[in-house]
PDB file of C-alpha atoms in Angstrom:
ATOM      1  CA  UNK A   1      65.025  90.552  29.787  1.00 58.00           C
ATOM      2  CA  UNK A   2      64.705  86.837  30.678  1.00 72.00           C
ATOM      3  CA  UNK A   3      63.575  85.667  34.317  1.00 64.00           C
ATOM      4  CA  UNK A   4      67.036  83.828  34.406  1.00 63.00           C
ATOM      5  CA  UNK A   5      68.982  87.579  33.441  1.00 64.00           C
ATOM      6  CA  UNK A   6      66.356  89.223  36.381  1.00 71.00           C
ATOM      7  CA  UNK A   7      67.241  86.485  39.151  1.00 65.00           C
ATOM      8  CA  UNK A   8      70.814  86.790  38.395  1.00 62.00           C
ATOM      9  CA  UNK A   9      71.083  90.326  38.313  1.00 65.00           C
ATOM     10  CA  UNK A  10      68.489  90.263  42.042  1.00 69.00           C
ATOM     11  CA  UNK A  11      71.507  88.007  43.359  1.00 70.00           C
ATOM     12  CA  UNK A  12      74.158  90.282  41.940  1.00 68.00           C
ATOM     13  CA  UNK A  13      72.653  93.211  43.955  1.00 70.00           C
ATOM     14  CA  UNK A  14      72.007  90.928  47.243  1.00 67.00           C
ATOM     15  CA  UNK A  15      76.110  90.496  46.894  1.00 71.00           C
ATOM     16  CA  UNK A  16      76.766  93.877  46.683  1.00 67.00           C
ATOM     17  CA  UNK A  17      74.080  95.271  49.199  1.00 64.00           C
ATOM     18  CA  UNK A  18      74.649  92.068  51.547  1.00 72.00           C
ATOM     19  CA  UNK A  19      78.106  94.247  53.315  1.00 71.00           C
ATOM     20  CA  UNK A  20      76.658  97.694  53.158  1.00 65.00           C
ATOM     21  CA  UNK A  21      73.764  96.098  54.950  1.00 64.00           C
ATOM     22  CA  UNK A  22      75.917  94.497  57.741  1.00 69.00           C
ATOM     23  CA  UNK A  23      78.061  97.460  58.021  1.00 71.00           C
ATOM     24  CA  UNK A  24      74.686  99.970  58.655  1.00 68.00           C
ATOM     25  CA  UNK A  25      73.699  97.358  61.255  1.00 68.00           C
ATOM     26  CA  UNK A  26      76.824  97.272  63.063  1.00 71.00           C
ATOM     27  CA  UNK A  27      76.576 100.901  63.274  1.00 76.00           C
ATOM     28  CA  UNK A  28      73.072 101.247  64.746  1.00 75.00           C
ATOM     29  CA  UNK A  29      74.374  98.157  67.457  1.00 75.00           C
ATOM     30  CA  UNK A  30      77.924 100.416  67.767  1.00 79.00           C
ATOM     31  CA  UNK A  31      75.603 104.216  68.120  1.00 82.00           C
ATOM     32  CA  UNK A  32      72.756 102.351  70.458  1.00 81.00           C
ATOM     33  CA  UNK A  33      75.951 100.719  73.142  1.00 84.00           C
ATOM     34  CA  UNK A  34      77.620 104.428  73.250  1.00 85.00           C
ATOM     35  CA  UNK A  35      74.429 105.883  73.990  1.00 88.00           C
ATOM     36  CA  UNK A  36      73.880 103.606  76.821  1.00 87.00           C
ATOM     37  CA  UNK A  37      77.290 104.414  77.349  1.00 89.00           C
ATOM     38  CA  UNK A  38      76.784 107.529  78.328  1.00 91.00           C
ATOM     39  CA  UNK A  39      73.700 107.465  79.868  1.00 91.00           C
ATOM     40  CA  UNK A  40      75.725 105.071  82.191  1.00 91.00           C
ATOM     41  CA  UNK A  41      78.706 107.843  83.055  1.00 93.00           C
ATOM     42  CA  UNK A  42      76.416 110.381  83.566  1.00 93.00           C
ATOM     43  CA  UNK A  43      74.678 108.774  86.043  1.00 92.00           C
ATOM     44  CA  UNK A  44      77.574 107.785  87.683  1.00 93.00           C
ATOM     45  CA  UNK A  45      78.932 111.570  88.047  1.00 95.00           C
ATOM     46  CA  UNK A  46      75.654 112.156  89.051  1.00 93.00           C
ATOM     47  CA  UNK A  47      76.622 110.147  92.312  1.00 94.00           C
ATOM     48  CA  UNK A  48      80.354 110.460  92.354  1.00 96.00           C
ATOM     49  CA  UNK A  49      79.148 114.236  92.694  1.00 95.00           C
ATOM     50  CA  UNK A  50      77.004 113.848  96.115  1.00 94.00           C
ATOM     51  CA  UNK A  51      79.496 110.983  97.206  1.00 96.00           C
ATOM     52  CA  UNK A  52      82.076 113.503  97.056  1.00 95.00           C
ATOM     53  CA  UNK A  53      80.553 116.486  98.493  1.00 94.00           C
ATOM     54  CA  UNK A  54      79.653 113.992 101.733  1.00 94.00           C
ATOM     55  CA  UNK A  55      83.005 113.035 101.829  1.00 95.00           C
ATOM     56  CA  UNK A  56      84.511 116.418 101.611  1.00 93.00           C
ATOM     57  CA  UNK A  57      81.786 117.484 104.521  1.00 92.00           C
ATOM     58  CA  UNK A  58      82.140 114.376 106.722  1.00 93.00           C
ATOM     59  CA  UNK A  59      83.176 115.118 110.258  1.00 92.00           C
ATOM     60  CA  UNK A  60      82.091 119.123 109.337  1.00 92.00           C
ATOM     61  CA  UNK A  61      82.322 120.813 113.045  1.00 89.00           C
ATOM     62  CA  UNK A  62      80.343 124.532 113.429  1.00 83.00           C
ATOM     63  CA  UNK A  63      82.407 126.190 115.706  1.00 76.00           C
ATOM     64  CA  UNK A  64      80.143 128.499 116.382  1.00 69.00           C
ATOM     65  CA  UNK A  65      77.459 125.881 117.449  1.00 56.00           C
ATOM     66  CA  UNK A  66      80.243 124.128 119.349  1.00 50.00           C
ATOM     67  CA  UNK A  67      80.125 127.257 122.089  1.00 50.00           C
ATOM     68  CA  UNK A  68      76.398 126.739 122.855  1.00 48.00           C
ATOM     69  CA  UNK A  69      75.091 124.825 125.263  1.00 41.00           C
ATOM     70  CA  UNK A  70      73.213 121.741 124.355  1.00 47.00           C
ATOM     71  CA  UNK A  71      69.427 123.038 125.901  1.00 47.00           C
ATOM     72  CA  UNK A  72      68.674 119.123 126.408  1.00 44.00           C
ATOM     73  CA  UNK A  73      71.954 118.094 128.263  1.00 48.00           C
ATOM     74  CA  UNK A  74      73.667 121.471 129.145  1.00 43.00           C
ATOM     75  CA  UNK A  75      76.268 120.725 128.246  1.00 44.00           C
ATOM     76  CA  UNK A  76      79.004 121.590 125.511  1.00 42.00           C
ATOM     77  CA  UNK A  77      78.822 120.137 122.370  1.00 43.00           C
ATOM     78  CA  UNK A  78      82.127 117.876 121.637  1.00 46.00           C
ATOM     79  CA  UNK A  79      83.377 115.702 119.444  1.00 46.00           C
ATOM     80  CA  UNK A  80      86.369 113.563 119.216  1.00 47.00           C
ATOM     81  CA  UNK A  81      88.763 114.603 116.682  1.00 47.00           C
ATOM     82  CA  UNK A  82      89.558 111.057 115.654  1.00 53.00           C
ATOM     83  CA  UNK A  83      85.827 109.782 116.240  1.00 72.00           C
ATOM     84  CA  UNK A  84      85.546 107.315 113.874  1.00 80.00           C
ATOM     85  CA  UNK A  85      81.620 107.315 113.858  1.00 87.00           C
ATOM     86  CA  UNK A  86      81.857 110.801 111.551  1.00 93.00           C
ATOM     87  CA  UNK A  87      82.867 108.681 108.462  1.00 95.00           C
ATOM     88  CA  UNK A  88      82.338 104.654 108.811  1.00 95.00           C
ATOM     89  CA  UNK A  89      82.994 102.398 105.400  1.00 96.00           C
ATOM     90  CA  UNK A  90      81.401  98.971 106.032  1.00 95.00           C
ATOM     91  CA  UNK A  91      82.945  96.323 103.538  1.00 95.00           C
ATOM     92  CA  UNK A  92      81.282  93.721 101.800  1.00 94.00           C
ATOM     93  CA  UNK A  93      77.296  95.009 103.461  1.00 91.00           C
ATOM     94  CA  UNK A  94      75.338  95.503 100.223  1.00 89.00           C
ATOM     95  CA  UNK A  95      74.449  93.865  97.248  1.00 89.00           C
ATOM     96  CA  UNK A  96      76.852  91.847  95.477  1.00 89.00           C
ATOM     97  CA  UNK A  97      79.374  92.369  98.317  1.00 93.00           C
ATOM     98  CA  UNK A  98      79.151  95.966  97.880  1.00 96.00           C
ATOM     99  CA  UNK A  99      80.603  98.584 100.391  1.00 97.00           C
ATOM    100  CA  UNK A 100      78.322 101.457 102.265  1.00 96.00           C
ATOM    101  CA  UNK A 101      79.562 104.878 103.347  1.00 96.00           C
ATOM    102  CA  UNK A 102      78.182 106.475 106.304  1.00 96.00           C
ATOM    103  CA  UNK A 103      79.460 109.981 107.527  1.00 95.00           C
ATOM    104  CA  UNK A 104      77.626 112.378 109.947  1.00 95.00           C
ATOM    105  CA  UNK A 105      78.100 116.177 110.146  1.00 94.00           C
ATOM    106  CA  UNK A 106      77.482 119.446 112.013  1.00 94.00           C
ATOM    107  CA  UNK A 107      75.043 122.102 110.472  1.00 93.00           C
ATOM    108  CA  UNK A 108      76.862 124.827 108.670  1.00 88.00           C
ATOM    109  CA  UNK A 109      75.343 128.710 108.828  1.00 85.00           C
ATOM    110  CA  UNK A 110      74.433 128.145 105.555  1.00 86.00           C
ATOM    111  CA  UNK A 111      71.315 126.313 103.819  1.00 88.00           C
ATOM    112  CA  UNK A 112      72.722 122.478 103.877  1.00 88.00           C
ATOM    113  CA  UNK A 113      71.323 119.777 101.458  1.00 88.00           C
ATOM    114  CA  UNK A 114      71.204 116.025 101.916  1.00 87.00           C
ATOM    115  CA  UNK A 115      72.212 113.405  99.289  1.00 84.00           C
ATOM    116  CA  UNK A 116      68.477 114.479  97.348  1.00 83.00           C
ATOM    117  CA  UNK A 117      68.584 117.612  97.137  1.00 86.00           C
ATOM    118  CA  UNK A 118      66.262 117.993 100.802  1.00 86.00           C
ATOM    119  CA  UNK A 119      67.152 120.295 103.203  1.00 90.00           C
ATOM    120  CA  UNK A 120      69.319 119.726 105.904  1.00 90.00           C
ATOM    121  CA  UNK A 121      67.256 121.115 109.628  1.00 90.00           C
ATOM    122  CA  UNK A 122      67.618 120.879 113.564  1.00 91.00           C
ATOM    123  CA  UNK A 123      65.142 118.619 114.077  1.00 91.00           C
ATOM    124  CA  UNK A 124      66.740 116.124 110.945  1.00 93.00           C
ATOM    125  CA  UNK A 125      69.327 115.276 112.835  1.00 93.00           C
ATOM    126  CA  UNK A 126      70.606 113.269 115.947  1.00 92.00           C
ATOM    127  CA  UNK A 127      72.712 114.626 118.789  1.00 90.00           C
ATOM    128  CA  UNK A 128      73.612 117.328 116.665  1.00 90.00           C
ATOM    129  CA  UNK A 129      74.944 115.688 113.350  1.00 94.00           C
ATOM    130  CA  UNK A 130      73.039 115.501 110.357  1.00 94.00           C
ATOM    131  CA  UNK A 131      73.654 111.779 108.427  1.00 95.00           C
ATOM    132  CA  UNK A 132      74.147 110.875 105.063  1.00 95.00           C
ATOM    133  CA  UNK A 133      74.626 107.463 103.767  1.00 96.00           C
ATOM    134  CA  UNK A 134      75.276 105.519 100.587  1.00 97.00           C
ATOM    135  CA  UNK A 135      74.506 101.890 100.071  1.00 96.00           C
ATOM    136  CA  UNK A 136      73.701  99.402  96.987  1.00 95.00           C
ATOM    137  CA  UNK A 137      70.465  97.544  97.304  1.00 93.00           C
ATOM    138  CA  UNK A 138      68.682  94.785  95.043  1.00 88.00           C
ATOM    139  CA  UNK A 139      65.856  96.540  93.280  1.00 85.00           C
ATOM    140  CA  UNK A 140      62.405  97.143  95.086  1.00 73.00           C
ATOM    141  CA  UNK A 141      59.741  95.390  93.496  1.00 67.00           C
ATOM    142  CA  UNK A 142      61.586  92.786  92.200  1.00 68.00           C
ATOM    143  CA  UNK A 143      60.995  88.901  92.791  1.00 63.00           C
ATOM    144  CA  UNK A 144      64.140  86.493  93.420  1.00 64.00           C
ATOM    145  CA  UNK A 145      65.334  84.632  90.706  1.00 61.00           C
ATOM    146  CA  UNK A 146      64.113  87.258  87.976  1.00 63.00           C
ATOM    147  CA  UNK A 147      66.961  88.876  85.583  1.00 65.00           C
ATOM    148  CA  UNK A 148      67.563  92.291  86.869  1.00 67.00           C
ATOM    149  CA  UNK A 149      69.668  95.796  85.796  1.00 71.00           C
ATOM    150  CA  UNK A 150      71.750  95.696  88.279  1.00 82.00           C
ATOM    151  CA  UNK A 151      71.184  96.969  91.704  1.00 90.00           C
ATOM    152  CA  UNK A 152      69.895  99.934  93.133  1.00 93.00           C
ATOM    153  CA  UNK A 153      71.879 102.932  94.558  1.00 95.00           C
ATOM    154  CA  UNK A 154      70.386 104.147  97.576  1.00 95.00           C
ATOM    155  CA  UNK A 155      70.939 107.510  99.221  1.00 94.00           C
ATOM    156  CA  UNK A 156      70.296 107.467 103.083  1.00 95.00           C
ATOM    157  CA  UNK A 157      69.130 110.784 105.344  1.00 94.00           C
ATOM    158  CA  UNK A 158      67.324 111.498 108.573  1.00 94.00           C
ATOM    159  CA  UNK A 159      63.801 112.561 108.788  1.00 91.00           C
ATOM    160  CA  UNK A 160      62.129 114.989 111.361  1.00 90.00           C
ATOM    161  CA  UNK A 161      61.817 112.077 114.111  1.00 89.00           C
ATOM    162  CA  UNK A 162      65.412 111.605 113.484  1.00 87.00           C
ATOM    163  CA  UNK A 163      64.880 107.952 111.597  1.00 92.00           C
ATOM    164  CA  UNK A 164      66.856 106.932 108.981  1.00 93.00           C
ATOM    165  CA  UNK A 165      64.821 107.176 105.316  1.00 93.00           C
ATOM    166  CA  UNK A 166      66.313 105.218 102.261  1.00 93.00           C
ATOM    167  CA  UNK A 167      65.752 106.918  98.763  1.00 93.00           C
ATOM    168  CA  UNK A 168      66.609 105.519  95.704  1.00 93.00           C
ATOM    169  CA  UNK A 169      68.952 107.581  93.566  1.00 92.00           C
ATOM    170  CA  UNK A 170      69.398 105.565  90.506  1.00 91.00           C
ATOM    171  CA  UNK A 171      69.294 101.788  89.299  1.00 91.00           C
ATOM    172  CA  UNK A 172      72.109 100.095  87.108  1.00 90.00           C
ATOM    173  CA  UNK A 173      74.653  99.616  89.602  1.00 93.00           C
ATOM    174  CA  UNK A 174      76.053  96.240  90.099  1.00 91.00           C
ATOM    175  CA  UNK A 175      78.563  97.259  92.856  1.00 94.00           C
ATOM    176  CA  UNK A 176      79.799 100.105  94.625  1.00 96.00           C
ATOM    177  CA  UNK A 177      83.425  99.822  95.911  1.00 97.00           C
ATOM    178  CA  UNK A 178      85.222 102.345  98.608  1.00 97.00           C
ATOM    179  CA  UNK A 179      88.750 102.074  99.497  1.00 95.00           C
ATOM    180  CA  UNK A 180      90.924 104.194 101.564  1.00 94.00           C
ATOM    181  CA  UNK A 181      94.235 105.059 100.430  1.00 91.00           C
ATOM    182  CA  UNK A 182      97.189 105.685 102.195  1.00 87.00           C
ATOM    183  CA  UNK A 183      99.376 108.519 102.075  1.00 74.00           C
ATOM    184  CA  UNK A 184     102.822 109.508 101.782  1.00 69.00           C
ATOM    185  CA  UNK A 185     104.246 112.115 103.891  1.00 58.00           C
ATOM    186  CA  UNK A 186     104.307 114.762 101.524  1.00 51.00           C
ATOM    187  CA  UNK A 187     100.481 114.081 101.047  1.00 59.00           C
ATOM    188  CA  UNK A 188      99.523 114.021 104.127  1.00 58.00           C
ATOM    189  CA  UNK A 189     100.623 117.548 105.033  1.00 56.00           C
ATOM    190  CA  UNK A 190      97.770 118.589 102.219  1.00 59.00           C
ATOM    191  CA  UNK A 191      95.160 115.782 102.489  1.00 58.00           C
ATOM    192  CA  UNK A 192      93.890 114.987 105.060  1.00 80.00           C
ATOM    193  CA  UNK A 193      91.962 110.947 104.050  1.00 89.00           C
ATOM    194  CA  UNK A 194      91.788 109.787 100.834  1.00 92.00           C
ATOM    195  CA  UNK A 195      88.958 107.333  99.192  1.00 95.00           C
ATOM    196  CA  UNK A 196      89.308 105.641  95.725  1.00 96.00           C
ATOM    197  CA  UNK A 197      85.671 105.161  95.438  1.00 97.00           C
ATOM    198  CA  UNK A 198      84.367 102.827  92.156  1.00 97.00           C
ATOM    199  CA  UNK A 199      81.178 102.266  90.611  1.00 96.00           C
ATOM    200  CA  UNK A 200      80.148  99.385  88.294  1.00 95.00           C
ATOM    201  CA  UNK A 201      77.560 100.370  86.195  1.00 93.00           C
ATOM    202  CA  UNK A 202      75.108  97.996  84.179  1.00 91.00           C
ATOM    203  CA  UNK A 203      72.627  97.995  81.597  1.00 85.00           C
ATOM    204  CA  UNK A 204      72.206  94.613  82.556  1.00 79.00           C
ATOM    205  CA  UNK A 205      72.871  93.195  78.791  1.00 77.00           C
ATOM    206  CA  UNK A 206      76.400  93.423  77.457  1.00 81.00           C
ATOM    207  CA  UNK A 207      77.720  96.960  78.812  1.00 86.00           C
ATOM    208  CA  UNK A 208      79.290  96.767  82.116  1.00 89.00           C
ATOM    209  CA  UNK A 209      81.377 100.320  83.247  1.00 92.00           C
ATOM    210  CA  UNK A 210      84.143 100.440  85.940  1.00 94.00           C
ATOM    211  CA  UNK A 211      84.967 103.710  86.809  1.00 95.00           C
ATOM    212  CA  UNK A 212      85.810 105.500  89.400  1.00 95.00           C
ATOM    213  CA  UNK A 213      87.330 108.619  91.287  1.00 96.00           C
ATOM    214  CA  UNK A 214      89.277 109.937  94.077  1.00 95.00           C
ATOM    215  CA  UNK A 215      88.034 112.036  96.815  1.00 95.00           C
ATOM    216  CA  UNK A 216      89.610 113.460 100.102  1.00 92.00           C
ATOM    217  CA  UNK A 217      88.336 114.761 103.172  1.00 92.00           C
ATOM    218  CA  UNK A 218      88.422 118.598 104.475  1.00 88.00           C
ATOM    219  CA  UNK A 219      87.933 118.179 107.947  1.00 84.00           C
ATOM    220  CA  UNK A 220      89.837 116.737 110.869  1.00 72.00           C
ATOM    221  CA  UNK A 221      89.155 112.762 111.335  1.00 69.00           C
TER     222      UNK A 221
END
């Protein structure tokens, strides 16, 4: 075989191999972005689950605590039933123009967690509601003007000397989005509030996920 037959026949196999190639690339790009993917919506159920479960527990009243007499004040315990301190949206406060979510709650009988998993005590909370807060933040530790994942979703609770502590849940979140929906007649007689609530996730290259659910509230606000 000549070296003119053996270059030929190298090019003829570049032709052929040049698409198969290509394709197997494409498919690593196409298998790496759903990976990411899905890393992405499972971290956002991750939070759409303790969003929810503060929603459904905002404004939470223990009647039976709601008898005893308050040993600083001596008073009865109250609350409002339209006190509009037990579940606050503030528009536009975070990063990117994000929304926060701030709703405060009575102590159930049971063992009561806050947004990380701590638990919920008497001395974590202030004039008898326990607080939990969600907010979007730019990352810690990073220096304006540098390229970053997105921002910073950040899960906010009461310590023992009744302060507020910030904790960050997860990073990749470019914007977190809470709107209240309003109901029809027919709705409201089985829901009480209801919040679209919508998460933009990031892996601050190409991917960028909207999505989003619906939650309603259990208790009277």
């Amino acid at each position: 075989m000549s070296l003119l037959e053996c270059l030929v026949g190298i090019a003829l196999c570049a032709l052929l191999l040049n698409p198969l190639l290509k394709t197997s690339a494409d498919l690593v790009i196409k298998q790496i972005e759903y990976e990411k993917s899905q890393a992405l919506i499972s971290e956002a159920d991750r939070a759409f689950e303790l969003i929810g479960r503060a929603i459904r527990i905002a404004g939470y009243r223990n009647i039976q605590d709601a008898q005893i007499l308050s040993q600083k004040s001596r008073q009865k315990i109250r609350h409002q039933k339209n006190d509009s301190s037990l579940l606050q949206v503030e528009k536009r406060s975070g990063f990117r123009g994000s929304d926060s979510l701030i709703i405060r709650h009575e102590l159930s009988a049971s063992t009561d967690f806050d947004c990380i998993g701590n638990v919920l005590t008497q001395d974590r909370t202030k004039n008898n509601l326990a607080m939990q807060g969600f907010l979007v933040d730019r990352q810690a530790g990073i220096s304006k003007g540098k390229k970053v994942n997105g921002g910073s979703l950040i899960c906010q609770s009461l310590d023992r000397q009744g302060r507020i502590q910030n904790t960050t849940l997860m990073n990749g979140v470019n914007s977190l989005l809470i709107e209240e929906l309003s109901l029809s007649e027919a709705q409201q007689s089985s829901v009480l509030r209801l919040f679209k609530v919508k998460l933009q996730m990031t892996d601050g290259a190409k991917l960028n996920l909207d999505i989003e659910r619906t939650f309603a509230t259990r208790n009277f606000l």
